[in-house]
Amino acid sequence: MRAMAVRTFGGPEALEAVDLPIPEPGPGQVRVRVRAAGVQPFDTRVRAGWAPPSIRLVPPVVVGNEFAGVVDAHGPGASAFQPGAEVLGFTTLGCYAEYVVVPETQMVAKPPAMPWEVAGGFPANAQGAYQCLSGAGIHEGDTVFVNAAAGALGTFTVQLARAWGASTVIGSASPANQDHLRALGAVPVAYGPGMVDRVRAISDRVDAAVDLHGVDGLRAAVALVADRRRIRTMVDDDAATELGVPLVEPGRSAARLTELCALWEQGRIKVHIRHSYPLDRAADAHRGSETGHGRGKIVLTVD
């Protein structure tokens, strides 16, 4: 099968086309013919040589941790999805390829109307937004601040906060991306010095905050939100610990993904595709992801 893999860790150019054996599903696993895979910051970090403590990277490493495609085969004990079923799901590695093998508990049925590009870029960011907002205890009537709100994860976070009943969502973004935030139902503010004052000029009460950029945004969140238990960051765990902000609880689930797909079907959250690249242009996709100032989601498509 075709795949984009890393033999020597480094920059985007480290991603190269390789030919690998088609994997066989084991007990409880399903093999999926991939149609689209999302590009995540996690992927770019793995490409550069980073890995969480539980994972040992052995080249060639096929990155990619979210996918959508068609079930091709299943192993012993896997019966939830039959060959031909259209699915989306999540794993840790392996999605930048024609085929991926994952436990059947890590995928759900694709909504019939959901385009492949949208489905491939849905599982990770949608669940990341869910983890942040649920941890921060978002509920009806809240005023929520989202730092770096125009990117893929920020776009999900703004929409999910609104879907869960937040009365006001204030999002930081560059001037070029502020109309995008308005279209999502957020009130935009500019980055940089004075951001805390600009947020306070919009609302004298901020109940919760999600930081998606780094320590400066996290410090702004601490200045704005009285209860640090209602702040989360997806970027800087060390700074969170130093500032007394709880860490995001790890873990993704099919049940949560099913709930989020239902919100998509209801039109309450949308995936904004920034750019779609064919699989063999994964390096270009990573370059686009690492600019840090784009609007919406980058995905890879697999013919």
Short mmCIF file of C-alpha atoms in Angstrom, two decimals:
data_model
loop_
_atom_site.label_atom_id
_atom_site.label_comp_id
_atom_site.label_asym_id
_atom_site.label_seq_id
_atom_site.Cartn_x
_atom_site.Cartn_y
_atom_site.Cartn_z
CA MET A 1 0.00 0.00 0.00
CA ARG A 2 1.01 3.63 -0.46
CA ALA A 3 1.81 5.58 2.68
CA MET A 4 3.63 8.72 3.78
CA ALA A 5 6.21 7.83 6.38
CA VAL A 6 9.21 9.20 8.26
CA ARG A 7 12.52 7.33 8.12
CA THR A 8 14.63 10.15 9.60
CA PHE A 9 12.86 12.60 11.90
CA GLY A 10 12.95 16.25 10.92
CA GLY A 11 11.01 18.93 9.05
CA PRO A 12 8.14 18.45 6.61
CA GLU A 13 10.58 17.17 3.99
CA ALA A 14 11.12 14.10 6.21
CA LEU A 15 7.76 12.77 5.00
CA GLU A 16 8.35 10.46 2.05
CA ALA A 17 6.25 8.11 -0.04
CA VAL A 18 6.79 4.45 0.82
CA ASP A 19 5.29 1.12 -0.23
CA LEU A 20 4.29 -1.02 2.75
CA PRO A 21 2.45 -4.34 3.16
CA ILE A 22 -1.30 -4.02 3.60
CA PRO A 23 -1.89 -4.62 7.34
CA GLU A 24 -4.06 -7.48 8.55
CA PRO A 25 -6.67 -6.86 11.27
CA GLY A 26 -6.21 -8.76 14.51
CA PRO A 27 -8.81 -9.73 17.13
CA GLY A 28 -11.35 -6.95 17.64
CA GLN A 29 -9.81 -4.89 14.85
CA VAL A 30 -11.11 -3.53 11.56
CA ARG A 31 -9.18 -2.62 8.43
CA VAL A 32 -10.31 0.57 6.73
CA ARG A 33 -9.57 1.75 3.20
CA VAL A 34 -8.76 5.37 3.98
CA ARG A 35 -10.48 8.11 1.98
CA ALA A 36 -9.31 11.10 4.03
CA ALA A 37 -7.07 11.81 7.02
CA GLY A 38 -6.84 14.96 9.10
CA VAL A 39 -3.57 16.79 9.77
CA GLN A 40 -2.92 17.51 13.43
CA PRO A 41 -0.18 19.34 15.40
CA PHE A 42 0.37 15.94 17.05
CA ASP A 43 1.39 14.59 13.64
CA THR A 44 3.94 17.33 13.03
CA ARG A 45 5.50 16.74 16.44
CA VAL A 46 5.79 13.00 15.80
CA ARG A 47 7.37 13.72 12.41
CA ALA A 48 9.99 15.82 14.22
CA GLY A 49 10.79 12.94 16.60
CA TRP A 50 8.58 13.58 19.63
CA ALA A 51 6.36 10.86 21.08
CA PRO A 52 4.35 10.44 24.28
CA PRO A 53 6.04 8.18 26.85
CA SER A 54 3.76 5.25 26.02
CA ILE A 55 4.86 5.09 22.36
CA ARG A 56 8.19 3.99 20.89
CA LEU A 57 8.74 5.27 17.37
CA VAL A 58 10.40 2.75 15.05
CA PRO A 59 10.98 4.02 11.48
CA PRO A 60 9.44 4.02 9.02
CA VAL A 61 6.74 5.79 11.05
CA VAL A 62 3.41 6.44 9.34
CA VAL A 63 1.85 9.41 11.12
CA GLY A 64 -1.80 10.42 11.26
CA ASN A 65 -4.29 9.94 14.08
CA GLU A 66 -7.74 10.55 12.53
CA PHE A 67 -9.32 9.06 9.44
CA ALA A 68 -12.43 8.37 7.43
CA GLY A 69 -12.93 5.54 4.98
CA VAL A 70 -14.64 2.29 4.05
CA VAL A 71 -14.37 -0.91 6.07
CA ASP A 72 -12.39 -3.43 4.06
CA ALA A 73 -12.01 -6.40 6.43
CA HIS A 74 -12.39 -7.30 10.09
CA GLY A 75 -10.56 -9.61 12.45
CA PRO A 76 -11.90 -12.25 14.84
CA GLY A 77 -14.48 -10.89 17.26
CA ALA A 78 -15.05 -7.65 15.36
CA SER A 79 -18.65 -7.54 14.17
CA ALA A 80 -19.93 -3.96 14.59
CA PHE A 81 -18.96 -2.90 11.05
CA GLN A 82 -19.22 -5.02 7.95
CA PRO A 83 -17.14 -4.57 4.78
CA GLY A 84 -18.46 -1.62 2.81
CA ALA A 85 -19.50 0.37 5.90
CA GLU A 86 -18.48 4.03 5.79
CA VAL A 87 -16.79 5.09 9.03
CA LEU A 88 -14.69 7.74 10.73
CA GLY A 89 -12.45 7.23 13.70
CA PHE A 90 -9.23 7.79 15.58
CA THR A 91 -5.99 6.08 16.47
CA THR A 92 -2.48 7.27 17.34
CA LEU A 93 -0.43 6.57 14.21
CA GLY A 94 -0.87 5.13 10.75
CA CYS A 95 -3.56 7.19 9.00
CA TYR A 96 -1.42 8.72 6.22
CA ALA A 97 -1.86 5.54 4.21
CA GLU A 98 -4.22 3.69 1.90
CA TYR A 99 -5.21 1.33 4.73
CA VAL A 100 -5.29 1.58 8.51
CA VAL A 101 -6.10 -1.08 11.11
CA VAL A 102 -7.78 0.05 14.34
CA PRO A 103 -9.94 -1.43 17.11
CA GLU A 104 -13.60 -1.30 16.10
CA THR A 105 -14.28 0.56 19.36
CA GLN A 106 -12.42 3.58 17.94
CA MET A 107 -14.73 4.30 15.02
CA VAL A 108 -18.33 5.24 14.35
CA ALA A 109 -20.63 5.22 11.33
CA LYS A 110 -20.10 8.20 9.04
CA PRO A 111 -23.22 10.35 8.67
CA PRO A 112 -24.43 9.72 5.10
CA ALA A 113 -24.34 13.41 4.15
CA MET A 114 -20.88 14.09 5.61
CA PRO A 115 -18.26 14.60 2.84
CA TRP A 116 -15.11 12.50 3.07
CA GLU A 117 -12.85 15.52 3.63
CA VAL A 118 -15.02 16.69 6.49
CA ALA A 119 -15.19 13.20 8.00
CA GLY A 120 -11.42 12.76 7.84
CA GLY A 121 -10.85 16.03 9.67
CA PHE A 122 -13.58 15.59 12.27
CA PRO A 123 -12.61 13.05 14.98
CA ALA A 124 -9.58 14.65 16.64
CA ASN A 125 -10.43 18.35 16.84
CA ALA A 126 -14.08 17.73 17.67
CA GLN A 127 -13.09 15.55 20.60
CA GLY A 128 -10.32 17.92 21.67
CA ALA A 129 -12.84 20.74 21.90
CA TYR A 130 -15.17 18.46 23.84
CA GLN A 131 -12.42 17.57 26.34
CA CYS A 132 -11.50 21.21 26.95
CA LEU A 133 -15.03 22.50 27.33
CA SER A 134 -16.34 19.62 29.42
CA GLY A 135 -13.32 19.94 31.71
CA ALA A 136 -13.99 23.65 32.09
CA GLY A 137 -17.62 22.92 32.96
CA ILE A 138 -19.25 24.96 30.20
CA HIS A 139 -22.98 25.38 30.67
CA GLU A 140 -25.86 27.54 29.53
CA GLY A 141 -25.39 31.27 29.98
CA ASP A 142 -21.59 31.21 30.33
CA THR A 143 -19.25 33.76 28.83
CA VAL A 144 -16.29 31.86 27.39
CA PHE A 145 -12.93 33.12 26.12
CA VAL A 146 -11.12 31.04 23.47
CA ASN A 147 -7.53 32.02 22.72
CA ALA A 148 -6.47 31.25 19.12
CA ALA A 149 -10.07 30.69 18.10
CA ALA A 150 -9.79 30.65 14.30
CA GLY A 151 -7.72 27.50 13.79
CA ALA A 152 -9.12 24.01 13.35
CA LEU A 153 -9.43 23.27 17.07
CA GLY A 154 -10.51 26.82 17.89
CA THR A 155 -13.26 26.72 15.28
CA PHE A 156 -14.65 23.54 16.85
CA THR A 157 -14.32 24.99 20.36
CA VAL A 158 -16.24 28.15 19.52
CA GLN A 159 -19.06 26.20 17.87
CA LEU A 160 -19.32 23.58 20.59
CA ALA A 161 -19.41 26.23 23.32
CA ARG A 162 -22.30 27.87 21.50
CA ALA A 163 -24.04 24.51 21.00
CA TRP A 164 -23.77 23.86 24.73
CA GLY A 165 -25.46 27.14 25.56
CA ALA A 166 -22.70 29.69 26.13
CA SER A 167 -24.32 33.10 25.80
CA THR A 168 -21.13 34.84 24.66
CA VAL A 169 -17.97 33.38 23.15
CA ILE A 170 -15.05 35.78 22.80
CA GLY A 171 -12.26 34.58 20.53
CA SER A 172 -8.81 35.94 19.80
CA ALA A 173 -7.62 35.96 16.19
CA SER A 174 -5.58 37.93 13.70
CA PRO A 175 -7.45 40.70 11.85
CA ALA A 176 -7.68 38.52 8.73
CA ASN A 177 -9.60 35.84 10.63
CA GLN A 178 -12.00 37.95 12.65
CA ASP A 179 -14.85 37.81 10.14
CA HIS A 180 -14.55 34.03 10.31
CA LEU A 181 -15.16 34.19 14.07
CA ARG A 182 -18.14 36.47 13.63
CA ALA A 183 -19.65 33.95 11.21
CA LEU A 184 -19.29 31.28 13.91
CA GLY A 185 -21.15 33.43 16.42
CA ALA A 186 -18.10 34.63 18.38
CA VAL A 187 -17.01 38.14 19.28
CA PRO A 188 -13.45 38.61 17.97
CA VAL A 189 -10.58 40.38 19.73
CA ALA A 190 -7.04 41.00 18.52
CA TYR A 191 -4.01 39.16 19.83
CA GLY A 192 -1.14 40.91 21.56
CA PRO A 193 -0.59 43.46 24.33
CA GLY A 194 -3.82 44.74 25.82
CA MET A 195 -5.83 41.62 24.92
CA VAL A 196 -7.11 41.20 28.50
CA ASP A 197 -8.42 44.77 28.50
CA ARG A 198 -10.05 44.24 25.11
CA VAL A 199 -11.85 41.16 26.40
CA ARG A 200 -13.00 43.01 29.52
CA ALA A 201 -14.36 45.80 27.33
CA ILE A 202 -16.68 43.21 25.76
CA SER A 203 -17.71 41.53 29.01
CA ASP A 204 -16.92 42.31 32.63
CA ARG A 205 -17.42 38.61 33.45
CA VAL A 206 -15.62 35.68 31.85
CA ASP A 207 -16.73 32.37 33.33
CA ALA A 208 -14.37 29.99 31.56
CA ALA A 209 -11.51 29.97 29.08
CA VAL A 210 -9.73 27.63 26.67
CA ASP A 211 -6.18 28.42 25.54
CA LEU A 212 -5.04 26.94 22.23
CA HIS A 213 -1.85 28.92 21.66
CA GLY A 214 0.55 28.98 24.60
CA VAL A 215 1.67 30.52 27.84
CA ASP A 216 0.74 34.13 27.04
CA GLY A 217 -2.82 33.12 26.26
CA LEU A 218 -2.95 30.99 29.37
CA ARG A 219 -1.82 33.91 31.51
CA ALA A 220 -4.53 36.03 29.90
CA ALA A 221 -7.08 33.35 30.78
CA VAL A 222 -5.90 33.34 34.40
CA ALA A 223 -6.28 37.12 34.53
CA LEU A 224 -9.82 36.92 33.14
CA VAL A 225 -11.35 33.90 34.90
CA ALA A 226 -11.80 33.94 38.67
CA ASP A 227 -11.93 30.15 39.07
CA ARG A 228 -8.84 28.50 37.59
CA ARG A 229 -10.64 25.15 37.61
CA ARG A 230 -12.63 26.51 34.67
CA ILE A 231 -9.58 27.05 32.44
CA ARG A 232 -8.02 24.50 30.10
CA THR A 233 -5.10 24.51 27.66
CA MET A 234 -4.26 22.08 24.87
CA VAL A 235 -0.79 23.52 24.38
CA ASP A 236 1.34 23.96 27.50
CA ASP A 237 0.91 21.48 30.35
CA ASP A 238 4.00 22.79 32.18
CA ALA A 239 2.63 26.33 32.24
CA ALA A 240 -0.77 25.01 33.31
CA THR A 241 0.77 23.22 36.28
CA GLU A 242 2.80 26.30 37.20
CA LEU A 243 -0.32 28.50 37.08
CA GLY A 244 -2.59 26.07 38.93
CA VAL A 245 -4.71 25.24 35.89
CA PRO A 246 -6.01 21.64 35.64
CA LEU A 247 -4.72 19.54 32.77
CA VAL A 248 -7.04 18.31 30.04
CA GLU A 249 -8.20 14.79 30.80
CA PRO A 250 -6.86 12.45 28.09
CA GLY A 251 -8.93 9.96 26.18
CA ARG A 252 -11.20 9.84 23.15
CA SER A 253 -14.26 7.64 22.78
CA ALA A 254 -16.66 6.41 20.14
CA ALA A 255 -19.61 7.47 22.30
CA ARG A 256 -18.35 11.05 22.38
CA LEU A 257 -17.66 11.00 18.64
CA THR A 258 -21.21 9.76 18.00
CA GLU A 259 -22.59 12.67 20.03
CA LEU A 260 -20.50 15.13 18.04
CA CYS A 261 -21.54 13.62 14.71
CA ALA A 262 -25.16 14.15 15.76
CA LEU A 263 -24.43 17.85 16.34
CA TRP A 264 -22.93 18.02 12.85
CA GLU A 265 -26.05 16.40 11.37
CA GLN A 266 -28.17 18.98 13.19
CA GLY A 267 -26.10 21.79 11.64
CA ARG A 268 -24.87 23.00 15.03
CA ILE A 269 -21.18 22.46 14.30
CA LYS A 270 -19.39 22.56 10.96
CA VAL A 271 -15.93 21.65 9.74
CA HIS A 272 -14.21 24.49 7.93
CA ILE A 273 -11.70 23.02 5.47
CA ARG A 274 -8.72 25.34 5.02
CA HIS A 275 -7.00 23.18 2.42
CA SER A 276 -7.18 19.65 1.07
CA TYR A 277 -4.03 17.95 -0.24
CA PRO A 278 -3.55 14.58 -1.94
CA LEU A 279 -1.70 12.04 0.19
CA ASP A 280 1.60 12.46 -1.63
CA ARG A 281 1.65 16.15 -0.69
CA ALA A 282 1.66 15.47 3.04
CA ALA A 283 4.83 17.57 3.41
CA ASP A 284 3.00 20.61 2.00
CA ALA A 285 0.12 19.92 4.37
CA HIS A 286 2.53 19.94 7.31
CA ARG A 287 4.09 23.20 6.14
CA GLY A 288 0.64 24.74 6.03
CA SER A 289 -0.21 23.41 9.47
CA GLU A 290 2.97 24.74 11.04
CA THR A 291 2.37 28.34 9.96
CA GLY A 292 0.12 28.60 13.03
CA HIS A 293 -2.14 31.30 11.61
CA GLY A 294 -4.49 29.48 9.28
CA ARG A 295 -8.25 29.28 9.44
CA GLY A 296 -9.90 25.89 9.66
CA LYS A 297 -8.79 22.31 9.00
CA ILE A 298 -6.14 20.78 6.74
CA VAL A 299 -6.85 17.28 5.40
CA LEU A 300 -5.23 14.69 3.15
CA THR A 301 -7.27 12.78 0.60
CA VAL A 302 -6.49 9.25 -0.57
CA ASP A 303 -7.60 8.06 -4.01
#
